[in-house]
Short mmCIF file of C-alpha atoms in Angstrom, two decimals:
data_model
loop_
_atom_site.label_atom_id
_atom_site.label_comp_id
_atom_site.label_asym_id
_atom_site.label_seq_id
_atom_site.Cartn_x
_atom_site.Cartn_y
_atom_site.Cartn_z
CA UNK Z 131 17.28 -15.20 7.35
CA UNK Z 132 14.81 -16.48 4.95
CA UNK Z 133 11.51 -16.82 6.68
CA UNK Z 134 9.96 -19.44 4.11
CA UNK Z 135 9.12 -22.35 6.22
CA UNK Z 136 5.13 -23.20 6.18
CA UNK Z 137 4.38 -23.90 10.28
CA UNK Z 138 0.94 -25.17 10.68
CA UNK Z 139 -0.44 -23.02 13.42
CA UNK Z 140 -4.20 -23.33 13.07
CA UNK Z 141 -7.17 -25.66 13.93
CA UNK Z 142 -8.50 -27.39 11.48
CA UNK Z 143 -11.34 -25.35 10.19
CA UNK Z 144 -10.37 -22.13 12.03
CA UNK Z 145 -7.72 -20.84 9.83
CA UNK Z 146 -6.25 -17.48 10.80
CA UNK Z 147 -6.77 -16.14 7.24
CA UNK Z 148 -10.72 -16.59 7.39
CA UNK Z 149 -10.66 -14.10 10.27
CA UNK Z 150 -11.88 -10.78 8.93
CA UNK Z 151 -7.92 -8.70 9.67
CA UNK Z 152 -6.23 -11.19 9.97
CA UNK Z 153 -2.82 -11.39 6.93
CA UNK Z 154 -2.61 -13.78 4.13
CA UNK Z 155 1.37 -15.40 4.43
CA UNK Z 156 2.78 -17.88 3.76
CA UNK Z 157 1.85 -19.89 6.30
CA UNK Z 158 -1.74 -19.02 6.59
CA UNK Z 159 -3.14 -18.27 2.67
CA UNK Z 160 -6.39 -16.52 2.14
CA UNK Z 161 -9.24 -18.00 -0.34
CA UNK Z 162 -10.68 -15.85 -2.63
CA UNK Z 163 -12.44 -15.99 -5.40
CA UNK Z 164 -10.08 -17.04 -7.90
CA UNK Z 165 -8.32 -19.83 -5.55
CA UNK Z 166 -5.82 -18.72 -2.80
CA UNK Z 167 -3.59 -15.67 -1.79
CA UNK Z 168 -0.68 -15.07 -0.16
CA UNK Z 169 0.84 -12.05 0.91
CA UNK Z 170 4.69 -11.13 0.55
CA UNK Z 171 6.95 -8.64 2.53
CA UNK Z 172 10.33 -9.38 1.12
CA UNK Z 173 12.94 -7.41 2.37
CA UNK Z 174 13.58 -4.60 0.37
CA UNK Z 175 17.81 -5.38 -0.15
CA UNK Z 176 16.67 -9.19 -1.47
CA UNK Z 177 14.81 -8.06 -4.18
CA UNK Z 178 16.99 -7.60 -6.95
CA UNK Z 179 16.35 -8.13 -11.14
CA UNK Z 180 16.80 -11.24 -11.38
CA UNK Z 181 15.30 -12.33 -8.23
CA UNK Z 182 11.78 -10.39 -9.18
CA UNK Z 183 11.82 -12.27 -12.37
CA UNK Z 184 12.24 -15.50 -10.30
CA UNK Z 185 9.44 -14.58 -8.34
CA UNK Z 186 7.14 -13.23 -11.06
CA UNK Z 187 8.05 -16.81 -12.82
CA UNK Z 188 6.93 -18.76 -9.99
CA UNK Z 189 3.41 -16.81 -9.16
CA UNK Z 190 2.98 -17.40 -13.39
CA UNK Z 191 4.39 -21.21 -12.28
CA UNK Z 192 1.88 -21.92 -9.14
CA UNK Z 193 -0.43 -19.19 -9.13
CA UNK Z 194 -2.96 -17.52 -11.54
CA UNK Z 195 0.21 -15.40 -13.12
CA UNK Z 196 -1.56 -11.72 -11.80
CA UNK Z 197 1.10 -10.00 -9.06
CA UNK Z 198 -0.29 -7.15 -7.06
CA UNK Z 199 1.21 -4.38 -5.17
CA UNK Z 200 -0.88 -3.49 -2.22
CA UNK Z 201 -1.50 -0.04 -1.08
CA UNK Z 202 1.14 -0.37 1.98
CA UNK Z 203 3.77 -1.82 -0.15
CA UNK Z 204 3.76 -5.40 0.29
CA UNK Z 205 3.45 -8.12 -2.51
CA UNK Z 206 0.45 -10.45 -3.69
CA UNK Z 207 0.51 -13.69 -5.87
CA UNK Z 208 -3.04 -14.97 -6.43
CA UNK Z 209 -4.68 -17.81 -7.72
CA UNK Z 210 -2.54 -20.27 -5.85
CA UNK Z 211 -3.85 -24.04 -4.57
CA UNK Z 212 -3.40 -25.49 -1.27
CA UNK Z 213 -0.84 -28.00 -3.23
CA UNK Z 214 0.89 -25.22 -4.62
CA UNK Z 215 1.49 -23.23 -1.81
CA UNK Z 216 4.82 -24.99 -0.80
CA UNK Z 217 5.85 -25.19 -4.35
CA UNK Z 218 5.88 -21.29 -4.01
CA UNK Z 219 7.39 -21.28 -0.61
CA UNK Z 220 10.43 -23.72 -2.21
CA UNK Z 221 10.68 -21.59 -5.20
CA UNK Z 222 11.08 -17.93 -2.99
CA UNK Z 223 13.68 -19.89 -0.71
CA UNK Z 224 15.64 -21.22 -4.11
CA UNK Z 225 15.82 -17.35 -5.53
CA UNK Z 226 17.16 -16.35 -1.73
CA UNK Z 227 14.50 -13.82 -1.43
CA UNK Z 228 14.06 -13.18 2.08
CA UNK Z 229 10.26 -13.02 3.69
CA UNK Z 230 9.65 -10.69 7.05
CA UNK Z 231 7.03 -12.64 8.96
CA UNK Z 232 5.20 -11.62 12.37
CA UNK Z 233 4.77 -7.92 12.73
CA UNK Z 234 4.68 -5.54 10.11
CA UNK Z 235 8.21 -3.24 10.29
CA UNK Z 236 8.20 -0.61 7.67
CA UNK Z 237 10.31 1.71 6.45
CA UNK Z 238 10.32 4.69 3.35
CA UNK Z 239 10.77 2.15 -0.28
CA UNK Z 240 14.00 4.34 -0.54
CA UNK Z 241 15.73 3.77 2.93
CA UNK Z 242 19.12 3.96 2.72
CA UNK Z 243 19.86 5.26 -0.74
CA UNK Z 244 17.67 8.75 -0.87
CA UNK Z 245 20.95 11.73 0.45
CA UNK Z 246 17.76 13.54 1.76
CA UNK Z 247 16.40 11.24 4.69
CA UNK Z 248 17.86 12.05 8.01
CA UNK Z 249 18.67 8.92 9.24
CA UNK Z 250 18.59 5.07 7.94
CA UNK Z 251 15.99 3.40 9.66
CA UNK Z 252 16.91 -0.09 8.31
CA UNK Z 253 19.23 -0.96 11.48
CA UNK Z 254 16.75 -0.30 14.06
CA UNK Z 255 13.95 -2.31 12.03
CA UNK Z 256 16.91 -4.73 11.88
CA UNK Z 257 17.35 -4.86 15.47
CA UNK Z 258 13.81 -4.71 16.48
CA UNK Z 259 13.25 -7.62 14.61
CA UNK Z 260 16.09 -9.82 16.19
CA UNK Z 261 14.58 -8.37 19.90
CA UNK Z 262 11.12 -9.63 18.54
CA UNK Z 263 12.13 -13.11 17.56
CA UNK Z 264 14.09 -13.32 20.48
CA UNK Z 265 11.06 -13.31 22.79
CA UNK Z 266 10.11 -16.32 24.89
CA UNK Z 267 6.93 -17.15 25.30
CA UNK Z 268 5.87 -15.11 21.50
CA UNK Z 269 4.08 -12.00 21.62
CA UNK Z 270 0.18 -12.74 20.49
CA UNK Z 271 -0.16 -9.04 18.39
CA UNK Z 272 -3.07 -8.12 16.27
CA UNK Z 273 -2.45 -9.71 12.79
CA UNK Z 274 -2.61 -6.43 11.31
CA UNK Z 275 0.03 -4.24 13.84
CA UNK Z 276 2.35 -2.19 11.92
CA UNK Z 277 5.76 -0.08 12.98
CA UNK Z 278 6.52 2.57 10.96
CA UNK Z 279 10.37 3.85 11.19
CA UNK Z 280 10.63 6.95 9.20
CA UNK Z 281 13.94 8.24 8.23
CA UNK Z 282 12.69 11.26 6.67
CA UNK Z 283 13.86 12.03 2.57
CA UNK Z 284 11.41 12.92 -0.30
CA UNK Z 285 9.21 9.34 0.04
CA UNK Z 286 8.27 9.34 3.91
CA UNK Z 287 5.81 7.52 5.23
CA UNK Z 288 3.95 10.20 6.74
CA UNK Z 289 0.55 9.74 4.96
CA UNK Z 290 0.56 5.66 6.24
CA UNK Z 291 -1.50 4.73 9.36
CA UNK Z 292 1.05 2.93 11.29
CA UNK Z 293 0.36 1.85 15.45
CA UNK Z 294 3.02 2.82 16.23
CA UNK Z 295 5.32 5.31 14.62
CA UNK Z 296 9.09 6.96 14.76
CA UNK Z 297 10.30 9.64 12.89
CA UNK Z 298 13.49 11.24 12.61
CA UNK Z 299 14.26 14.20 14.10
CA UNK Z 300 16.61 16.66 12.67
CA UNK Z 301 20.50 16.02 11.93
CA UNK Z 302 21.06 18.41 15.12
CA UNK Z 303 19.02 16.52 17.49
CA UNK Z 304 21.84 14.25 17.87
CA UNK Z 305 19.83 10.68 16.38
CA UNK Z 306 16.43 11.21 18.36
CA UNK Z 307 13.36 10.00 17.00
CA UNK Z 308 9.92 11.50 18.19
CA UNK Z 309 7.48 8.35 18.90
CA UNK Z 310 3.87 8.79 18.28
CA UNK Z 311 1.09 6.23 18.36
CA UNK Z 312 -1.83 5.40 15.80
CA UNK Z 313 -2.97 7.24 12.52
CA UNK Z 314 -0.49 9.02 10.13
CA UNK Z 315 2.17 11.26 10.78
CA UNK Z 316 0.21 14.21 10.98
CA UNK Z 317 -2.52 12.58 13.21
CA UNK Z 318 -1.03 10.66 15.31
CA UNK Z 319 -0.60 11.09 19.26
CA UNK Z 320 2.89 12.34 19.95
CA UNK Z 321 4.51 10.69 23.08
CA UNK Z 322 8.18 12.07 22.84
CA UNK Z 323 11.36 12.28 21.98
CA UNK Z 324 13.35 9.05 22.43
CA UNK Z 325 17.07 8.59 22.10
CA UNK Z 326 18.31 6.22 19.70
CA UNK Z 327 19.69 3.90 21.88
CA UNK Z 328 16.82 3.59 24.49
CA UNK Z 329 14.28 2.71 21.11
CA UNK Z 330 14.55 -0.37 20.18
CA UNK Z 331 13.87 -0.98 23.95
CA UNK Z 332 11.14 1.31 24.47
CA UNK Z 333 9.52 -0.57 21.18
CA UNK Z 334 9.49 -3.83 23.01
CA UNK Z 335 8.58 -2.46 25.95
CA UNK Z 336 5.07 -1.06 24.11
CA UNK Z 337 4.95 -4.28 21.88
CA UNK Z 338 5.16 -6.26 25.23
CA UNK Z 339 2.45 -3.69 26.55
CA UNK Z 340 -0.15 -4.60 23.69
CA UNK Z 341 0.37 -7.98 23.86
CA UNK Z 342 -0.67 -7.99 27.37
CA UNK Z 343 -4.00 -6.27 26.28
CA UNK Z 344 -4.33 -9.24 23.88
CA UNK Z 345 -4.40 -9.88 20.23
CA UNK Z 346 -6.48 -7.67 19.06
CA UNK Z 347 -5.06 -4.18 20.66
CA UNK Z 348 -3.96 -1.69 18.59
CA UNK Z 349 -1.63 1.83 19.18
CA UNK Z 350 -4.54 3.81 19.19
CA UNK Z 351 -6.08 1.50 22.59
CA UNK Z 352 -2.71 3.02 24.50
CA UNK Z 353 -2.58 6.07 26.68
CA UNK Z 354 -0.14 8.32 25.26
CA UNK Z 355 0.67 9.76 29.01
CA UNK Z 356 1.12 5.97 30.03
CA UNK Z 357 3.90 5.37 26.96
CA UNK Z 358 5.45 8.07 27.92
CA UNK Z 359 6.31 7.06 31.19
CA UNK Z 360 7.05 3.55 30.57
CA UNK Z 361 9.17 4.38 27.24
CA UNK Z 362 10.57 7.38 29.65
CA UNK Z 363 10.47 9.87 26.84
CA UNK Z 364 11.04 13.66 27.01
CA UNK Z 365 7.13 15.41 26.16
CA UNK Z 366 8.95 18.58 25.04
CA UNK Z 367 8.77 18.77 22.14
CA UNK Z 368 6.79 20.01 18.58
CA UNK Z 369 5.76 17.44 16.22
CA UNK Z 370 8.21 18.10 12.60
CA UNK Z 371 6.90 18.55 9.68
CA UNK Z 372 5.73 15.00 8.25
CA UNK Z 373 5.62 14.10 4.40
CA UNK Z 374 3.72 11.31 3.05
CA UNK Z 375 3.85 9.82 -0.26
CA UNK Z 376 0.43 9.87 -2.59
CA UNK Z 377 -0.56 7.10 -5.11
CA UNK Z 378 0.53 9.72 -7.98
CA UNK Z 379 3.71 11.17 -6.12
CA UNK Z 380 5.72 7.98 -7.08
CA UNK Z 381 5.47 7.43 -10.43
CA UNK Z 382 8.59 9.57 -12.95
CA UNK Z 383 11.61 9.90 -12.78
CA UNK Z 384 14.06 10.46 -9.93
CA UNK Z 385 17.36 11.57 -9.70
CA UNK Z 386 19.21 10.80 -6.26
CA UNK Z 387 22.22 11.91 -6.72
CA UNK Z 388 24.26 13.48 -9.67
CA UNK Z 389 24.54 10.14 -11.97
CA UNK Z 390 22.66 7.90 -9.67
CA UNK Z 391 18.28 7.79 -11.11
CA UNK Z 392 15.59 6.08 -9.73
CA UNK Z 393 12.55 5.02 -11.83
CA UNK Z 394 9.45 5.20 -10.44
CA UNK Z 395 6.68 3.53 -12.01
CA UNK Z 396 3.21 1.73 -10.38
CA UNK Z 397 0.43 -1.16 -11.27
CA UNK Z 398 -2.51 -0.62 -13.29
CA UNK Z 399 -5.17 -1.06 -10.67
CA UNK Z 400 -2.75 -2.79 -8.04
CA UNK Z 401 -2.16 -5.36 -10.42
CA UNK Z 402 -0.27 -6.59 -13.15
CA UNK Z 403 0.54 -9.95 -15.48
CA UNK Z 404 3.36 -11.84 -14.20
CA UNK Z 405 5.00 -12.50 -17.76
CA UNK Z 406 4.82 -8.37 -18.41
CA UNK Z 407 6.47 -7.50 -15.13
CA UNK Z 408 9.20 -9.79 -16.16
CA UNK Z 409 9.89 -8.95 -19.92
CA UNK Z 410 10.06 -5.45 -18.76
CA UNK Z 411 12.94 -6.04 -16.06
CA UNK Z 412 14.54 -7.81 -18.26
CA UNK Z 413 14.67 -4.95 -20.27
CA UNK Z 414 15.43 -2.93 -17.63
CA UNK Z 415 18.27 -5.27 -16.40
CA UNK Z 416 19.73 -4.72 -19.83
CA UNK Z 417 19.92 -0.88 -18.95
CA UNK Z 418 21.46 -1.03 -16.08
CA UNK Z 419 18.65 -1.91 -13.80
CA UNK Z 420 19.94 -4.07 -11.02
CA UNK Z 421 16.83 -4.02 -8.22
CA UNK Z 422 13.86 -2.75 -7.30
CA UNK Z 423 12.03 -1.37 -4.08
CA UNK Z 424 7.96 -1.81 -3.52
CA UNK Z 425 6.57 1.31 -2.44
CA UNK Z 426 3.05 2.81 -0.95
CA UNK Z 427 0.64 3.03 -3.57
CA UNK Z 428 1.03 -0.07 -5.82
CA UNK Z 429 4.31 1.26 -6.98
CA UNK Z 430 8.00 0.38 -7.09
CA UNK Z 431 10.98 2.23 -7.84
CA UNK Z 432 12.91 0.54 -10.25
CA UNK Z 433 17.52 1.08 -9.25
CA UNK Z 434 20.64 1.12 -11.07
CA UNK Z 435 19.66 3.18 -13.93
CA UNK Z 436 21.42 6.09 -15.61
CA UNK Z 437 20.62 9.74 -17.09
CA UNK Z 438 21.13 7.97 -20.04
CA UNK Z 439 19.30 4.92 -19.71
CA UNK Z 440 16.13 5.92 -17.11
CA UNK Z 441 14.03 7.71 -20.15
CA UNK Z 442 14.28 4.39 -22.36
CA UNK Z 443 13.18 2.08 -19.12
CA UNK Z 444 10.21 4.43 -18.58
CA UNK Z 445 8.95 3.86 -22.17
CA UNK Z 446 9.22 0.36 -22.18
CA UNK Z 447 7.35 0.96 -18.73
CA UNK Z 448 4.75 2.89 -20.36
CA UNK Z 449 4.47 0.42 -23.39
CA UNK Z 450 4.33 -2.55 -20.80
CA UNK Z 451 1.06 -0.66 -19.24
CA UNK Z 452 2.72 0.72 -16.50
CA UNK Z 453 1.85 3.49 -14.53
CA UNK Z 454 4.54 6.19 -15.32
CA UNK Z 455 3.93 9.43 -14.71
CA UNK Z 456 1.73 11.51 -11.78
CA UNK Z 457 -0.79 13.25 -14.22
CA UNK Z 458 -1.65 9.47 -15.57
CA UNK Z 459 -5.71 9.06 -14.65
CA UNK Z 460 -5.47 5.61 -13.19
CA UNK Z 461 -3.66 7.57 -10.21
CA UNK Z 462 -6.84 8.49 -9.27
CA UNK Z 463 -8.56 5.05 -9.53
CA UNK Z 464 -8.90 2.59 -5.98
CA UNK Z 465 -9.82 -1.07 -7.11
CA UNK Z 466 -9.58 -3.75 -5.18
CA UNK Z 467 -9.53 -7.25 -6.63
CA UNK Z 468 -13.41 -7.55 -7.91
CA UNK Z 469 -15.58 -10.20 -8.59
CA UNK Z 470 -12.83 -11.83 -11.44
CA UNK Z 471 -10.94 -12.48 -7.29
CA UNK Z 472 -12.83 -12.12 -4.85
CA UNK Z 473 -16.34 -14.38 -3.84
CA UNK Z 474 -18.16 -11.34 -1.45
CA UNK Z 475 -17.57 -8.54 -5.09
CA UNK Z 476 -20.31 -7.53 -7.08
CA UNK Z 477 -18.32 -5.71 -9.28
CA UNK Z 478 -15.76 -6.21 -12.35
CA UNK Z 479 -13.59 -3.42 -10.72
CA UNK Z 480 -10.80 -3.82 -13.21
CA UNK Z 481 -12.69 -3.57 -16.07
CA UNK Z 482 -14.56 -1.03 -14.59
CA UNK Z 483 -11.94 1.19 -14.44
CA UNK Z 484 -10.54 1.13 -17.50
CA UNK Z 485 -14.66 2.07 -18.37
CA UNK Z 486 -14.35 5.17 -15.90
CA UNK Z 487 -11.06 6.27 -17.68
CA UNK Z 488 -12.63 6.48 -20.93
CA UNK Z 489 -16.13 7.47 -20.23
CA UNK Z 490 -14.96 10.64 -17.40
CA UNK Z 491 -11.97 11.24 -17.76
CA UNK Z 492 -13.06 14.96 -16.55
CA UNK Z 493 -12.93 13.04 -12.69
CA UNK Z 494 -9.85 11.79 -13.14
CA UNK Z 495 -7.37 15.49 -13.07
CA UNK Z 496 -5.68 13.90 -9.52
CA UNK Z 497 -8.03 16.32 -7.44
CA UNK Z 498 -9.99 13.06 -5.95
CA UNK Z 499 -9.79 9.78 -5.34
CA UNK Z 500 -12.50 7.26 -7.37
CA UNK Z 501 -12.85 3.83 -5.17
CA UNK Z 502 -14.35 1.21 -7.00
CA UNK Z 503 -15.32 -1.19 -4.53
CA UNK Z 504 -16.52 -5.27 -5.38
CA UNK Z 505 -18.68 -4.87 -1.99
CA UNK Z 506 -19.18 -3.08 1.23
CA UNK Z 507 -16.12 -4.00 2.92
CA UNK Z 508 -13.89 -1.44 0.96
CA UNK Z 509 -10.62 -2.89 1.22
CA UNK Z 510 -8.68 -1.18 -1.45
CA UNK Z 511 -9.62 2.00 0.60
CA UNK Z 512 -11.31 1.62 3.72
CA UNK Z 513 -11.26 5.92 4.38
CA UNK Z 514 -13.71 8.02 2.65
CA UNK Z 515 -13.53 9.02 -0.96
CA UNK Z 516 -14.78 11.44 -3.15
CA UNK Z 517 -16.89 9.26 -5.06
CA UNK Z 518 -17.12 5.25 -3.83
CA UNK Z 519 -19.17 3.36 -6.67
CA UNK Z 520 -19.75 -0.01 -4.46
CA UNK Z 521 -21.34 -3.68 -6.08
CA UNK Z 522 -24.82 -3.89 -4.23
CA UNK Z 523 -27.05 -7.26 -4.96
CA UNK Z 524 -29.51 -4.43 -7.12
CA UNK Z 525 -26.60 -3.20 -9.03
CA UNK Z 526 -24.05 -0.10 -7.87
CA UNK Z 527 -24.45 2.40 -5.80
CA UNK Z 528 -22.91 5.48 -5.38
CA UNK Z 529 -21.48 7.15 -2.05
CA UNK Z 530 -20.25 10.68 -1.87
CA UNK Z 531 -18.23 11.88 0.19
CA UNK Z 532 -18.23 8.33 2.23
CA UNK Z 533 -16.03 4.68 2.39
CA UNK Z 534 -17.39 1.68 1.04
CA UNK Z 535 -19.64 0.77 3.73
CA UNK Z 536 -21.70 4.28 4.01
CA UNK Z 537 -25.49 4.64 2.50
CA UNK Z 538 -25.24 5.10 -0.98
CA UNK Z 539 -27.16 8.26 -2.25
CA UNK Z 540 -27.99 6.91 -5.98
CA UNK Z 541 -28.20 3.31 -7.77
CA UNK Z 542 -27.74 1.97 -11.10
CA UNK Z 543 -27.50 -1.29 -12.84
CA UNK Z 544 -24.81 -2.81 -14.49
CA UNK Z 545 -26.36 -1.72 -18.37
CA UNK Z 546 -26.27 1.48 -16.59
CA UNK Z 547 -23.30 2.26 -15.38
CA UNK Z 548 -21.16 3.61 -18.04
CA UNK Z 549 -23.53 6.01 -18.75
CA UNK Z 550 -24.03 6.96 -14.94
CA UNK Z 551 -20.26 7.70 -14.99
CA UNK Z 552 -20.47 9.28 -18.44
CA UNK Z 553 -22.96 11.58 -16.74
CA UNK Z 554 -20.49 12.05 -13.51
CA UNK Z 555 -18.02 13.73 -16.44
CA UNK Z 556 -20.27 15.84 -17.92
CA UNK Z 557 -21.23 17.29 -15.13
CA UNK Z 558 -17.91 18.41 -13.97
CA UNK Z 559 -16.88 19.51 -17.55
CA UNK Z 560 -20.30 21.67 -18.08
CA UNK Z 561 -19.69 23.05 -14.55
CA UNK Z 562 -16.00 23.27 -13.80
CA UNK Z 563 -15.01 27.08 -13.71
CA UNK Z 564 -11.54 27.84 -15.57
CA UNK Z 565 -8.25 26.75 -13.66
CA UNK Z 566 -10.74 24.72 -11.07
CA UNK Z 567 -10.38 21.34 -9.76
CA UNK Z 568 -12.67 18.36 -10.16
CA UNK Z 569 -13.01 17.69 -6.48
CA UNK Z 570 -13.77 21.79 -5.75
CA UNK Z 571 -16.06 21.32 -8.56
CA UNK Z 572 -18.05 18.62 -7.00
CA UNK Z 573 -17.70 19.94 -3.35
CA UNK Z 574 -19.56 23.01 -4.86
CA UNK Z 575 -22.14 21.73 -6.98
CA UNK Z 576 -22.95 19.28 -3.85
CA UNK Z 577 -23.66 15.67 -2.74
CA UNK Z 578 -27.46 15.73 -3.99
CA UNK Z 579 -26.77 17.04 -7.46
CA UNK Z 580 -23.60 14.86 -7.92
CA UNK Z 581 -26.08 11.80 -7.09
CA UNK Z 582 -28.95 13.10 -9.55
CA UNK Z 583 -26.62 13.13 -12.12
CA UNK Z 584 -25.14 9.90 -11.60
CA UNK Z 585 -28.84 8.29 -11.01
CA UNK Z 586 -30.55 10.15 -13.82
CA UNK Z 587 -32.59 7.97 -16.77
#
């Protein structure tokens, strides 16, 4: 079903995308900075070669010509008009690449393909869809609700917040899920095992639960010990061992089977050119490639590829700017769009970045995370960091150990800045003790040294 239609479902003047959470679809862009943005889940089997190059044409056609990858997975095309927006709409429906709308289902980028997950989660997010639309009168959910179904293999979701979560038990449990509610897969409240054929059920049930609560209840507003009644689950049981996938864990090469390979590569910063994304597949589609899957992190894993043909597609990756490898520096790097896209950012964060990889590159050894933030808000990263450098009207501040929207501890202007982060490197390279990490080296040299360094004249 190809979800591409452009319903007009707000008030004039009280547009669901101007509401701090709320998503940017289709049918309800965002304005930003540099003109509007929408906000793409495709489904994951839709998105083959030639189909990606269709899209990357049209967001190069309508839009700006920058695609991002968001941190969750999902797709971006900026600088788009209000008279452009069904142009783009027309143009996704023509290349037959089909949108999820409503809630947010999700699922590990390799679902279905990777021999080590458990289970395939795909036909339960199927049919919990279906249930979903099927509803009469709508559920009103929070704009930003999310369902994680987590099959298990190497690229779990375990590291995403979801509201509300299942994950695969073992083989031998006989297809039972455990269900747990807000945070990651680690953190979250366990309510149970559930039997696969009482979940899609017991997911309405708790969908139909929050929307009674109204539309701004989350999974973490339930009572575990309430769920667990209603979804009639059995409470005895240990939560399994949960793996998550890191920014840096993606990007390389991947073999899934003996002559099947997966390459996985991510965006520079979240972001990339249209035209590049699209030269390169069509390199890659000359190899062999024949689709790709978006993936946590601002990455995708690119499919079809050989032993033979996997190391060429990486180098043209790599020589397309590409991400490519888990010891590359901009791993470490959280932008969000900056002041080049966004009207509340203070900061050039792109630019920025490519500044902090040359000037300390001594931060950048994968240890910590560096959030470069265009304003308070931190939306590339709302969690703490390391080190958050955030755009402040007086220039940038600095927060250790903090998100976006802590006190910062140390200022500098924009002539600055390099410096300041120049400073940040030297530190850790004067300091660092043989075969220790940035981040230990930081945690032990402490918050009010790391801020005199950075704030030093």
């Amino acid at each position: 079903m190809n979800n591409c239609a452009l319903p007009s479902t707000a008030e004039p003047g009280t547009s669901a995308a101007m509401r701090r959470g709320a998503c940017p679809s289709l049918a309800a862009p965002m304005q930003t900075g540099d003109g509007l943005l929408v906000r793409l889940r495709p489904d994951d089997d839709s998105l083959t070669v030639p189909k990606v190059i269709a899209l990357a044409a049209a967001a190069e056609a309508f839009g700006n010509g920058i695609v991002e990858i968001t941190a969750r997975g999902n797709l971006q095309i900026r600088g788009l008009s209000a008279e452009n927006v069904p142009a783009l709409a027309q143009a996704i429906g023509d290349a037959e690449i089909t949108i999820a709308e409503g809630l947010a289902i999700e699922v590990p980028p390799l679902a279905g393909i990777d021999p080590s997950e458990i289970a395939d989660p795909r036909p339960i997010a199927a049919v919990l869809r279906e249930a979903l639309r099927a509803q009469r009168p709508a559920l009103k959910l929070a704009p930003k609700l999310s369902v994680v179904i987590d099959g298990g293999g190497r690229f779990g979701l375990g590291s995403v917040v979801a509201d509300i979560r299942l994950q695969a038990l073992s083989a031998s449990a006989g297809g039972a899920w455990l269900l747990s509610l807000g945070g990651t897969g680690s953190r979250a409240a366990v309510v149970g095992r559930i039997d696969g054929d009482a979940v899609v059920p017991a997911l309405v049930a708790i969908l139909q639960r929050l929307s009674t609560l109204g539309p701004a209840a989350r999974g973490r507003d339930l009572n575990p010990d309430d769920i667990r009644i209603l979804c009639r689950c059995d409470a005895t049981i240990e939560r399994p061992s949960s793996h998550g996938v890191s920014p840096a864990s993606i990007p390389g090469i991947h073999a899934l089977a003996d002559t099947e390979m997966v390459l996985g590569l991510g965006l520079a910063f979240a972001q990339g050119e249209a035209p590049v994304l699209a030269a390169f597949l069509r390199q890659a589609q000359e190899l062999g490639a024949t689709a790709i899957r978006l993936a946590p992190g601002h990455a995708f894993f690119v499919l079809g590829l050989g032993h033979e043909t996997v190391a060429v597609a990486q180098s043209l990756a790599a020589a397309h700017g590409f991400r490519i490898a888990q010891d590359d520096p901009r791993n470490a790097i959280a932008t969000c769009a900056g002041s080049k896209g966004c009207a509340s950012a203070r900061m050039e964060t792109k630019g920025m970045a490519l500044e902090l990889v040359e000037a300390a590159p001594e931060l950048l050894d994968g240890s910590l995370t560096v959030h470069l933030s265009g304003c308070p808000k931190g939306c590339a990263r709302p969690k703490p960091s390391e080190l958050t450098l955030v755009g402040a009207p007086s220039g940038y501040g600095l927060v250790v150990n903090g998100a976006a929207n802590g006190l910062p501890s140390a200022y500098t202007d924009e002539n600055g800045m390099i410096t300041a982060l120049a400073r940040l490197g030297r530190l850790v390279r004067q300091n660092k003790d043989a075969g220790e990490s940035a981040q230990s080296c930081l945690t032990r040299l402490g918050a009010a040294r790391v801020s005199a360094a950075f704030e030093q004249e």
